[in-house]
Coordinates of C-alpha atoms in Angstrom, one line a residue:
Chain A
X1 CA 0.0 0.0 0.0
X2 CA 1.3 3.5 -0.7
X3 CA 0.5 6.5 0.6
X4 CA -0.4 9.4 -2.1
X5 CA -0.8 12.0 0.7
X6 CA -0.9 12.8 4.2
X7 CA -2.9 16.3 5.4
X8 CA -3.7 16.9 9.1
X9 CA -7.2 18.9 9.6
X10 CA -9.1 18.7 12.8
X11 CA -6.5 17.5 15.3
X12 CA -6.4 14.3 12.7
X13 CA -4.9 13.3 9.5
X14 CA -6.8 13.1 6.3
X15 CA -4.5 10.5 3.9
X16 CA -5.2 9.0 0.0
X17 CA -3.6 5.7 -0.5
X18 CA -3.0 3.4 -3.6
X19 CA -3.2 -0.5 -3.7
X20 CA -3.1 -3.2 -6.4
X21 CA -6.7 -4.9 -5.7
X22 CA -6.7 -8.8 -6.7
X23 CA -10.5 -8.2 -7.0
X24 CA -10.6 -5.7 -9.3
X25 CA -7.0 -6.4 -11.2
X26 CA -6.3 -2.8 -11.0
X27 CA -4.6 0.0 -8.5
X28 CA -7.0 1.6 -6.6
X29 CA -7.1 4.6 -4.5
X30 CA -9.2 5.4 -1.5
X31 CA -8.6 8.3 1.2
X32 CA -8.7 7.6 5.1
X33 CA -9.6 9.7 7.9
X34 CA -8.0 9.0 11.1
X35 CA -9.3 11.2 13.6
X36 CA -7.2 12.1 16.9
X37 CA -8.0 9.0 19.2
X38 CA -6.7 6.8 16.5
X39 CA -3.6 8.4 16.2
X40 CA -3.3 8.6 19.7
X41 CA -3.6 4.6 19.4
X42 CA -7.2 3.8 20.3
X43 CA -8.9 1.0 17.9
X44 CA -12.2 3.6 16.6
X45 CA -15.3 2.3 14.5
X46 CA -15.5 2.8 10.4
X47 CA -17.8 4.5 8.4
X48 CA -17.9 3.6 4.9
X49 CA -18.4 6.5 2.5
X50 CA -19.7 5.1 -1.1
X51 CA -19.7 7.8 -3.6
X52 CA -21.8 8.4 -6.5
X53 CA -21.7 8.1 -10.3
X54 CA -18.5 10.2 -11.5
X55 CA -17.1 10.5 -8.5
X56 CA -13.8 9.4 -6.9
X57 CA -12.5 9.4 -3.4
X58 CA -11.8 12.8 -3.5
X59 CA -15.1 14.2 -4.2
X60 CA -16.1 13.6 -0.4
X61 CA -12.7 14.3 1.1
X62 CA -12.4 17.7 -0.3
X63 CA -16.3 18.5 0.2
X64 CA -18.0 16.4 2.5
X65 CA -17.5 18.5 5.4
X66 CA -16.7 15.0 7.9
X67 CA -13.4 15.9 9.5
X68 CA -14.8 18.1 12.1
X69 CA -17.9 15.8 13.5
X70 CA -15.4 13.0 12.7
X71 CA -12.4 13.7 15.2
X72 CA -15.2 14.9 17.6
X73 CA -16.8 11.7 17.8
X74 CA -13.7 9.3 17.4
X75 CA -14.5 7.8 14.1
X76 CA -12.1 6.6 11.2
X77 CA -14.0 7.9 7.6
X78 CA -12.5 5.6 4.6
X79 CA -14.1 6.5 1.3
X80 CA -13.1 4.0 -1.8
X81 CA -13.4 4.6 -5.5
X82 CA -16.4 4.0 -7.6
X83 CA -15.0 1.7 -10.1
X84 CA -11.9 0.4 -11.4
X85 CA -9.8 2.5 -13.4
X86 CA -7.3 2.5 -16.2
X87 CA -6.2 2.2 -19.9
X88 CA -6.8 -1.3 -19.5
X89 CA -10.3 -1.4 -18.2
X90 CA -13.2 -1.9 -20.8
X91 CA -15.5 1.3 -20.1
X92 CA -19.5 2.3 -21.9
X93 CA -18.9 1.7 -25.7
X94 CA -19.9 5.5 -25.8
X95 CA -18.2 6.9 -23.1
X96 CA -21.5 7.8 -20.8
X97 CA -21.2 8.9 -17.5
X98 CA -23.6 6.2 -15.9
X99 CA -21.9 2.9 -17.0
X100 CA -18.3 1.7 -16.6
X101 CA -15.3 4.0 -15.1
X102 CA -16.5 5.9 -12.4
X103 CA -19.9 3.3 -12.8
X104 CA -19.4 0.3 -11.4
X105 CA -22.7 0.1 -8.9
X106 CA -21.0 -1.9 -6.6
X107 CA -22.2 -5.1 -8.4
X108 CA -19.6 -8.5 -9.2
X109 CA -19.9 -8.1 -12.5
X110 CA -20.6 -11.6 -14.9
X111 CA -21.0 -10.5 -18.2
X112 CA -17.9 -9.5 -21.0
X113 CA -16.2 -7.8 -21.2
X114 CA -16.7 -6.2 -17.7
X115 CA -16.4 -9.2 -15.3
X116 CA -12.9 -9.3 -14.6
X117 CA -12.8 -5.8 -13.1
X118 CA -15.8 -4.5 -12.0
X119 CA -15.6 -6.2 -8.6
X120 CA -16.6 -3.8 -6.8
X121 CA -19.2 -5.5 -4.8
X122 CA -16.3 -8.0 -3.0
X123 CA -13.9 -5.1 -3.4
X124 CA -15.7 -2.9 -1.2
X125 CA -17.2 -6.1 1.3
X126 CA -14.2 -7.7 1.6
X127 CA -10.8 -7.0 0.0
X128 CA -11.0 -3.2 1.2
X129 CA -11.9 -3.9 5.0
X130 CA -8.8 -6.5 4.9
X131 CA -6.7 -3.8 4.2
X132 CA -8.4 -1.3 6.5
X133 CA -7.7 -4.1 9.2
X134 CA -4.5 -4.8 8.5
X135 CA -3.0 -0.9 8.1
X136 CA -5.0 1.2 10.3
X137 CA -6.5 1.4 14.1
X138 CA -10.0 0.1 13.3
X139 CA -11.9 -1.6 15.5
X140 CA -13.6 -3.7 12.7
X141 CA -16.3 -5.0 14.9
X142 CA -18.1 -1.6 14.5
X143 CA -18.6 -0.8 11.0
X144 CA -20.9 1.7 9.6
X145 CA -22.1 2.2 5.7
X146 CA -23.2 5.8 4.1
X147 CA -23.4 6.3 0.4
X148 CA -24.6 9.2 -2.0
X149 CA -26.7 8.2 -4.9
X150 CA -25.0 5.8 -6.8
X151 CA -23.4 5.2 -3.5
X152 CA -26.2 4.9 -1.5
X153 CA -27.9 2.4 -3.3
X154 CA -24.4 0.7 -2.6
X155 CA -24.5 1.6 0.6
X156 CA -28.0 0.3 1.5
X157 CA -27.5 -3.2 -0.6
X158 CA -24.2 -4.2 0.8
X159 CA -25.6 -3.2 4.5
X160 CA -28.9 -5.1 3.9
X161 CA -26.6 -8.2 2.8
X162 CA -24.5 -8.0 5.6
X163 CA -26.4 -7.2 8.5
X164 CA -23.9 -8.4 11.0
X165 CA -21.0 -6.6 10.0
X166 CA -22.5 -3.0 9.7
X167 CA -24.5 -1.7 13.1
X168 CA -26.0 0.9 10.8
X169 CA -26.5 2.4 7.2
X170 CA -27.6 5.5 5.9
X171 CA -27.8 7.6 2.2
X172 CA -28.2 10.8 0.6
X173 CA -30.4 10.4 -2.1
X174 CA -29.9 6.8 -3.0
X175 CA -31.2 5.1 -5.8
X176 CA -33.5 3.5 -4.1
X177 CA -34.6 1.0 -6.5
X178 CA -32.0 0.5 -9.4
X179 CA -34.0 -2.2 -11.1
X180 CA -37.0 0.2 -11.6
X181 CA -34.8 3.4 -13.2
X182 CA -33.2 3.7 -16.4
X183 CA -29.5 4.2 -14.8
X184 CA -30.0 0.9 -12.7
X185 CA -31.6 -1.0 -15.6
X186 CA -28.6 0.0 -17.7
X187 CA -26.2 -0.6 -15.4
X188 CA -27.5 -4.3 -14.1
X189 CA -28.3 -5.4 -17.3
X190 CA -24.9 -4.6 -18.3
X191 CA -23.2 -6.0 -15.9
X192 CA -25.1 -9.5 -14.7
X193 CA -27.0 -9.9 -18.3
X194 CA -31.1 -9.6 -18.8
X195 CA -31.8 -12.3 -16.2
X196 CA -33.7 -9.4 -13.6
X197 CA -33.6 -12.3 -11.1
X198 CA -30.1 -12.0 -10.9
X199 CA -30.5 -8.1 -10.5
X200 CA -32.4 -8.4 -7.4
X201 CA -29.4 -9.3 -4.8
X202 CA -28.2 -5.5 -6.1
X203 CA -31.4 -3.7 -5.7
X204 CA -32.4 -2.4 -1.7
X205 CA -36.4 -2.6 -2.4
X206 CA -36.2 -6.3 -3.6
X207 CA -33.8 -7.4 -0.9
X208 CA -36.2 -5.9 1.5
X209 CA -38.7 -8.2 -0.6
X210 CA -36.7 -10.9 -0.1
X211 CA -36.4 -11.4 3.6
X212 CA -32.9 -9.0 4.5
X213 CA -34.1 -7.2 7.9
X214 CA -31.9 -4.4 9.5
X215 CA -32.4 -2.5 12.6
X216 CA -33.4 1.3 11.3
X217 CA -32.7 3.0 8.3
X218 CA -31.8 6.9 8.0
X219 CA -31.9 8.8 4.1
X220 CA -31.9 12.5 3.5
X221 CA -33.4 13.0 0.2
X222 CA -33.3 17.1 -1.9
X223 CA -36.8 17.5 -2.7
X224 CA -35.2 20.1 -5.7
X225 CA -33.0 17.0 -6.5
X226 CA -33.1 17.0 -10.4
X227 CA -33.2 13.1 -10.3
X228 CA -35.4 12.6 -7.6
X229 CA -38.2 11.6 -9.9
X230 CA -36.9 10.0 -12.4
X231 CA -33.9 7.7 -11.1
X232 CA -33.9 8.2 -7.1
X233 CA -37.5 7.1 -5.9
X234 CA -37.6 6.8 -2.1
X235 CA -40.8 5.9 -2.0
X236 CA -40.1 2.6 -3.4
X237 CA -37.7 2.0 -0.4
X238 CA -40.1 3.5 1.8
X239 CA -43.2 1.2 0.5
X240 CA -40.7 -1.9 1.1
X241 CA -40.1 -0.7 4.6
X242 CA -43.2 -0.2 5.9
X243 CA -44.8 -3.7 4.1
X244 CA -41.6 -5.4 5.6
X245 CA -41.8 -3.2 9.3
X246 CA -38.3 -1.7 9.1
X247 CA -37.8 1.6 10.5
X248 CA -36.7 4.1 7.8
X249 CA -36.1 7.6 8.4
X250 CA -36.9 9.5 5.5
X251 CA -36.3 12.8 6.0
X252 CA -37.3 15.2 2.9
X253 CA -35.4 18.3 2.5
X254 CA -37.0 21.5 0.5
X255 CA -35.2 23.4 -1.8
X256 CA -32.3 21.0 -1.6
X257 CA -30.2 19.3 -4.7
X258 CA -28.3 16.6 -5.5
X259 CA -24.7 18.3 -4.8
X260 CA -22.6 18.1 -2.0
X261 CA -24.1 21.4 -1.0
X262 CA -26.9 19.4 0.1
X263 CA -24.6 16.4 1.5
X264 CA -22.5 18.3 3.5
X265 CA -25.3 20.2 5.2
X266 CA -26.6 16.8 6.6
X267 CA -23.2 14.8 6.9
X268 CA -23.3 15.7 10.8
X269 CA -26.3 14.0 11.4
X270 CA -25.9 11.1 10.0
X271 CA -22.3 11.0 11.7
X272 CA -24.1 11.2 15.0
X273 CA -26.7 8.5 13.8
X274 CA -23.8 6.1 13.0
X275 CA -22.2 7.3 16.5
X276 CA -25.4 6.3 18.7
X277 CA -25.2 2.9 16.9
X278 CA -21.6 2.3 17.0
X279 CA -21.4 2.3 20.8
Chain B
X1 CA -24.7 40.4 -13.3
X2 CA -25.6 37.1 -14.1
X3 CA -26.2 33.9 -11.6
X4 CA -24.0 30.9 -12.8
X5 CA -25.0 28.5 -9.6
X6 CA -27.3 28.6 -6.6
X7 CA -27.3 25.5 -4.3
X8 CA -29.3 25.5 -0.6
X9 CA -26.9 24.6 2.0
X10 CA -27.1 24.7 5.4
X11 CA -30.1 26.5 5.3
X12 CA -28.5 29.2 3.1
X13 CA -27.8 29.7 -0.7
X14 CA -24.1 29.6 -1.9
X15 CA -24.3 31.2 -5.4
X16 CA -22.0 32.1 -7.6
X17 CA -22.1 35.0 -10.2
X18 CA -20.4 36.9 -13.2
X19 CA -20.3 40.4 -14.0
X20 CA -18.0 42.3 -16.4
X21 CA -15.9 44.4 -14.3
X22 CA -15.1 48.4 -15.5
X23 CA -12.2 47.6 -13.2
X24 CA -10.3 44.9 -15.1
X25 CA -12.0 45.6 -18.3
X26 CA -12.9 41.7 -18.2
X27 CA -15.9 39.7 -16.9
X28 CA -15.3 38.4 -13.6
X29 CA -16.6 35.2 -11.2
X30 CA -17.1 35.7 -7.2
X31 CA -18.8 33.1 -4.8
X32 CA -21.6 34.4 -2.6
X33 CA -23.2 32.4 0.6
X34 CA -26.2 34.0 1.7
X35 CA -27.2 32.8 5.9
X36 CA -30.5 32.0 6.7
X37 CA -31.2 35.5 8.3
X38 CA -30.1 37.5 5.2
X39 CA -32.6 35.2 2.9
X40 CA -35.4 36.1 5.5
X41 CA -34.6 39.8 4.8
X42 CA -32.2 40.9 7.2
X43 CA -29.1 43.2 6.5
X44 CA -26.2 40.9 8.0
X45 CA -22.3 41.6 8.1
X46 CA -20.4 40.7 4.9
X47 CA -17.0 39.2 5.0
X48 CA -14.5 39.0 2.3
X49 CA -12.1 35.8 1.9
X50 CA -9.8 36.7 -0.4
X51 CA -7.5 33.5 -1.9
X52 CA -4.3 32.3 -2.7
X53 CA -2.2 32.0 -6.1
X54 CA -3.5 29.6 -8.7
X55 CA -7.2 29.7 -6.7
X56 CA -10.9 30.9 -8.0
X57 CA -13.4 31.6 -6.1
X58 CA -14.2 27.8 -5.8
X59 CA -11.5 26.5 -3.8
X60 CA -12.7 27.8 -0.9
X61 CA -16.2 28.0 -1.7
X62 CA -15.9 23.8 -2.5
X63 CA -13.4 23.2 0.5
X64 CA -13.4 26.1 3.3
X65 CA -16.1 24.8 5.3
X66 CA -17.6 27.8 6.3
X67 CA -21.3 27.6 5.5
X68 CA -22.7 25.9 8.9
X69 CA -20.8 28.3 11.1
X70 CA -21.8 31.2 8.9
X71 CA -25.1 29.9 8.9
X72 CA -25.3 29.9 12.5
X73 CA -23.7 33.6 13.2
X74 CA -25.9 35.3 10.0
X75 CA -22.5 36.2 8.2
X76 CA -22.6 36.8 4.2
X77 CA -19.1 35.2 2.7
X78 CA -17.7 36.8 -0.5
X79 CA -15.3 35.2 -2.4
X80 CA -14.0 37.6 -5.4
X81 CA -10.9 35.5 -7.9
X82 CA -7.7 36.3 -8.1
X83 CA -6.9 38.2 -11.1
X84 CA -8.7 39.2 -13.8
X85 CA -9.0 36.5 -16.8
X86 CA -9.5 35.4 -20.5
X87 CA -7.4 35.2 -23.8
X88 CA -6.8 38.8 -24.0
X89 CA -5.1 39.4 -20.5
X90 CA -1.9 39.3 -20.4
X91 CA 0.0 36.6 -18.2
X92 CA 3.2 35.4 -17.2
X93 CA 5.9 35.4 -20.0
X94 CA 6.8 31.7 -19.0
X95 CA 3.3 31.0 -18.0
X96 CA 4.4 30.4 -14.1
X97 CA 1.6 30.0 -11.1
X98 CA 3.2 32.9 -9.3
X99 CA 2.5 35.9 -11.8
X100 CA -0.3 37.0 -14.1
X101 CA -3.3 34.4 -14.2
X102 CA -5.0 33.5 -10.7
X103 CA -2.1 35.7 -9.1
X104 CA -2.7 39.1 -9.4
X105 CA -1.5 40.1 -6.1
X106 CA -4.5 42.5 -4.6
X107 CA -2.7 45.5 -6.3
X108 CA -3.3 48.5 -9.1
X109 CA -0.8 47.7 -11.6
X110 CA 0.9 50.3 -13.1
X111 CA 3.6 48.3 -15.7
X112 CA 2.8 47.5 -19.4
X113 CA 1.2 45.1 -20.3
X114 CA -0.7 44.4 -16.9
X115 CA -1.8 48.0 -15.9
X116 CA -5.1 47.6 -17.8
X117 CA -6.4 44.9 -16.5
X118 CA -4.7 44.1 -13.1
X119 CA -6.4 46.3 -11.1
X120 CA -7.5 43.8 -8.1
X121 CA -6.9 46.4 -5.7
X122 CA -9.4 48.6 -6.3
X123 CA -11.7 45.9 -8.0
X124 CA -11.7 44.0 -4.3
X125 CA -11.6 48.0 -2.2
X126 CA -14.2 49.5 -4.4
X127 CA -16.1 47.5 -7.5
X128 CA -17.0 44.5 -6.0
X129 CA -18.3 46.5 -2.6
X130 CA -20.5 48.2 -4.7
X131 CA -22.4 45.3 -6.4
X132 CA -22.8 43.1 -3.2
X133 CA -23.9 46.2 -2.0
X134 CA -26.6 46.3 -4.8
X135 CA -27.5 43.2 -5.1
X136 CA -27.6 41.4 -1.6
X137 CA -29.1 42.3 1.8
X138 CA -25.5 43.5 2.7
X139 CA -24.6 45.6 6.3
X140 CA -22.3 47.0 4.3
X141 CA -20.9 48.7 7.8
X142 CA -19.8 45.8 9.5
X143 CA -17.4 44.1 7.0
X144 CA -14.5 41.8 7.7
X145 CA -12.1 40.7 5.4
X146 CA -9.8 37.6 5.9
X147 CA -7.4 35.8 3.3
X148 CA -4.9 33.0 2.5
X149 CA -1.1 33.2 1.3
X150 CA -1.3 35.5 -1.4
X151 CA -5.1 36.1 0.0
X152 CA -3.5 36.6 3.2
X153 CA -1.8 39.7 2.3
X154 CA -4.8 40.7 0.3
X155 CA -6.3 41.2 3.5
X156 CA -4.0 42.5 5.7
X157 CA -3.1 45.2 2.8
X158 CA -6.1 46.2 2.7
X159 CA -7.5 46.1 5.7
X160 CA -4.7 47.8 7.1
X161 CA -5.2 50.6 4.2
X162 CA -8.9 50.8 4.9
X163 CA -9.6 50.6 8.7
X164 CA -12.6 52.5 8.7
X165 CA -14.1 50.2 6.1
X166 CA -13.1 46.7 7.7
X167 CA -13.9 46.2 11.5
X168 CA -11.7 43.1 11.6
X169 CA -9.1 41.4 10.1
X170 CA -7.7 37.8 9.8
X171 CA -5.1 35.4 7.8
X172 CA -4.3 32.1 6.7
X173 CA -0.7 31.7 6.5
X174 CA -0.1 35.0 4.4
X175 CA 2.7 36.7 2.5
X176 CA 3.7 38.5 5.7
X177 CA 6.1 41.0 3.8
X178 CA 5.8 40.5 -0.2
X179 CA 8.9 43.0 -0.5
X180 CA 11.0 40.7 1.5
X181 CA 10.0 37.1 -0.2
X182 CA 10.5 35.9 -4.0
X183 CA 6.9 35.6 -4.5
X184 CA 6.7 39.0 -3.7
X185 CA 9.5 40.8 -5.4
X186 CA 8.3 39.2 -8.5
X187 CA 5.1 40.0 -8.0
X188 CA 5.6 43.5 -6.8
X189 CA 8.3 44.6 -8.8
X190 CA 6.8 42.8 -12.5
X191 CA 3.3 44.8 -11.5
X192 CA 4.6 48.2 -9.8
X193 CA 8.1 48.3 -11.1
X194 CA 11.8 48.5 -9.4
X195 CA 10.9 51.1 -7.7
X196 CA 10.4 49.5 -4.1
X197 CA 8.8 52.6 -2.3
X198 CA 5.4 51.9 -4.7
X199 CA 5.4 48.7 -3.1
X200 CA 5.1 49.8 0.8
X201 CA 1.8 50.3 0.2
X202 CA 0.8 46.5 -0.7
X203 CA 3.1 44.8 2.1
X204 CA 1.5 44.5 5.1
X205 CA 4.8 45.0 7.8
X206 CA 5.6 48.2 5.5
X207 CA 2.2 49.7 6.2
X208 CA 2.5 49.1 9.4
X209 CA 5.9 50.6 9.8
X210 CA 4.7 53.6 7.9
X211 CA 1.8 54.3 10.4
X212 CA -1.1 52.0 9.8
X213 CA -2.9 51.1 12.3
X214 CA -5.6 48.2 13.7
X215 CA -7.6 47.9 16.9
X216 CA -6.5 43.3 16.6
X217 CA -4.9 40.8 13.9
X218 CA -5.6 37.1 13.9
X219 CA -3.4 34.8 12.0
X220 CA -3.0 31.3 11.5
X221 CA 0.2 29.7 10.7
X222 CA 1.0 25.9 10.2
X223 CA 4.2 24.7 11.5
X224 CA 4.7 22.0 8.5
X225 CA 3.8 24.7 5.6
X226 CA 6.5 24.0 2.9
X227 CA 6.2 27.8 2.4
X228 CA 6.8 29.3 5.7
X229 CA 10.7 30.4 6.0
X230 CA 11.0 31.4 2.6
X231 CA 7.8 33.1 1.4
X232 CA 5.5 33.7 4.3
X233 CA 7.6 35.0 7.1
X234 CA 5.2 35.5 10.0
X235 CA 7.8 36.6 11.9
X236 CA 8.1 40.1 9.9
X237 CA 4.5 40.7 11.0
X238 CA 4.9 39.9 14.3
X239 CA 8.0 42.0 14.8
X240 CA 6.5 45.0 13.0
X241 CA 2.9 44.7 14.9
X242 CA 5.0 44.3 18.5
X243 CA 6.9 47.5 17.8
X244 CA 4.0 49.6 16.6
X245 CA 1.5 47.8 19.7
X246 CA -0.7 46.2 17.4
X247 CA -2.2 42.8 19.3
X248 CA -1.5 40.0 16.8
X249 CA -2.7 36.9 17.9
X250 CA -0.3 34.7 16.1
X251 CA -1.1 30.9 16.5
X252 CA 1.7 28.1 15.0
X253 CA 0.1 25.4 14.7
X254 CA 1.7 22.5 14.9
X255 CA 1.5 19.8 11.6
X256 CA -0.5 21.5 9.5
X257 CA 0.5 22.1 6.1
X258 CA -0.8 25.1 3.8
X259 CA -4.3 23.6 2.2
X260 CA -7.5 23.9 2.9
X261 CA -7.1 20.6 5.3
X262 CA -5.3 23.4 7.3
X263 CA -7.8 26.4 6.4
X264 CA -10.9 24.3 6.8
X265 CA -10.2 23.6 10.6
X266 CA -9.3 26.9 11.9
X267 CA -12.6 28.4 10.1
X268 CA -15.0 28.6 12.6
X269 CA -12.5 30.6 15.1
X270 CA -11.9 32.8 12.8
X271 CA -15.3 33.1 11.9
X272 CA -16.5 34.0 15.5
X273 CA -13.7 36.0 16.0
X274 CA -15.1 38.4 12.9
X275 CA -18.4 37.8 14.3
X276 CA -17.5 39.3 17.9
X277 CA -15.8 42.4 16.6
X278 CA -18.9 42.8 13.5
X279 CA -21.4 43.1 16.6

């Protein structure tokens, strides 16, 4: 693992790394926040950051506003990439935003010519938190998942899956249903192939469907989000919550977008939501 | 003047605008965050951040974190650019950061080719006043204006030249003394010219030598800034302010570096420090 760079901010240090994942056959980057307790040598929780469609790690750590709630409450911040990358790596046959590099949905990908890179599913549930484990004072055993978007559908599906290793899971306006928008159905038909049954392990609503329970759920959701209609729909989620009796906090905000504007004005809260659960 | 961007954040709006400047004869970009109060129709205090070489207004509107605290203290936050800009201004012969484009130093240029167009001084003193004056519910008596690096000096300068106009004054790791750094001497000398009495009025220990005076100065200094011993120099102010009896709170602050990691976390103090002396 190398270390791209090495900031302190808030009594911590905000770092980027680079690895070469077996999952995804690539290097990849993410950026870690240790806050001061860590450095000072206590093992502190995680919180997963997933990031949305174009993004990299560096669209959180530069305006995600964590650092300051972050050191406060003791809690290491590690936000990954959002797909393989490089020369190497097939991408969308047109070069669209919503498929392939900075794309890859979190899914294991099992079509061609994507399924030997896009990994990102066991890249982000398992190879990742290895690494995590093996480089940093995390105290693995309390894990928390937040995602934006693309990222929160990520989010939410790899914390429904894995109920015991994440105590809790939020999003900012997640795709809440990627099997019932056109940037899902592009993306997991492209990926896993026209078989929808296969599609439903990657889509929150139908795991709901299918039996995955979690404690409480928290989403913040723009009501002047330009996608909100269209690709976002948290009213599927909340439908499958209620028929299914999960708690889901779904907290409609007027007047805001899909920016980090908006996601840094609620990052606090949801930091102090994954606190309370995080012990 | 035209609206490029308006995002809700943190119960404000953080816009951003474009207006073609009589000043440097070229259109120009500033950042504006408007507080809860001001958008429910109260006048609130303004203050100016003024940024360093290479930046626009978005650096710091992206990364300073500045919104919740302004938020919660009612303060407007202006971010103007840093030079003027477009294929017909002139810029650095070799095209360097530290001259022409995104550096224009806060002064009136009087050299060919610059004179026509760098006029930053009086664009930030005078212009710019004027239209946040006009177009925003602006106390436009209670201003504070604050800066980093090449910012930094920006504000001192001119808060030091204008202390009727500026009730407080703070800095990120500025230019203490331009005349007495390379940054500075090419700066100075390539806008002004050799003569080095026409630069005392654009370095901030000079001023204050020559008998400018301020009620308080806050600055902000990391200790592992790759820039402090040979551009910044915060010892110049310091000795300077001590023999004229300024109080200059001068913090070093141990590990931090000169980004907005370091900026970002020493925000809110010196946002409440503005905030106590702009009543």
């Amino acid at each position: 693992m190398e270390t791209l760079s090495s900031n302190r901010s808030f009594g911590g240090i905000q770092s980027v790394h680079r690895h070469a994942s077996a999952e995804t056959g690539t290097d990849m980057a993410f950026s870690v926040f240790l806050p001061p307790q860590a450095i000072a040598g206590e093992k502190r929780p995680v919180v997963w950051y997933l990031s949305g469609l174009t993004c990299t790690h560096a669209n959180v750590t530069e305006k995600g506003e964590y650092r300051r709630v972050c050191a406060e409450l003791g809690l290491i911040f590690v936000a990954p990439d959002t797909s393989p990358r490089g020369e190497s790596v097939p991408d969308d046959p047109d070069g669209a935003y919503d498929f392939g590099l900075g794309a890859g949905f979190y899914v294991d990908a099992t079509e061609a010519p994507f399924a030997a890179n896009y990994r990102m599913r066991s890249y982000v549930e398992r190879e990742l938190p290895g690494l995590i484990a093996g480089h940093f004072p995390a105290d693995m055993g309390a894990q928390a998942i937040m995602g934006h978007s693309m990222g929160g559908h990520g989010a939410l599906t790899i914390g429904l899956r894995n109920p015991a290793a994440y105590r809790s899971i939020s999003a900012f306006a997640p795709i809440a249903s990627p099997m019932r928008c056109p940037w899902g159905e592009k993306a997991l038909g492209g990926y896993l192939g026209p078989d929808r049954a296969r599609w439903r392990d990657y889509d929150a609503t139908a795991l709901i469907e299918d039996g995955a329970r979690v404690d409480a759920l928290l989403v913040d959701q723009g009501e002047a989000d330009a996608f909100l209609e269209t690709q976002l729909k948290p009213e599927l989620l909340a439908e499958a919550c209620d028929r299914a009796g999960i708690p889901l906090t779904l907290r409609m905000q007027p007047g805001y977008d899909h920016s980090y504007y908006f996601i840094s004005t609620f990052m606090e809260d949801h930091l102090r939501w994954h606190a309370r659960r995080l012990g």
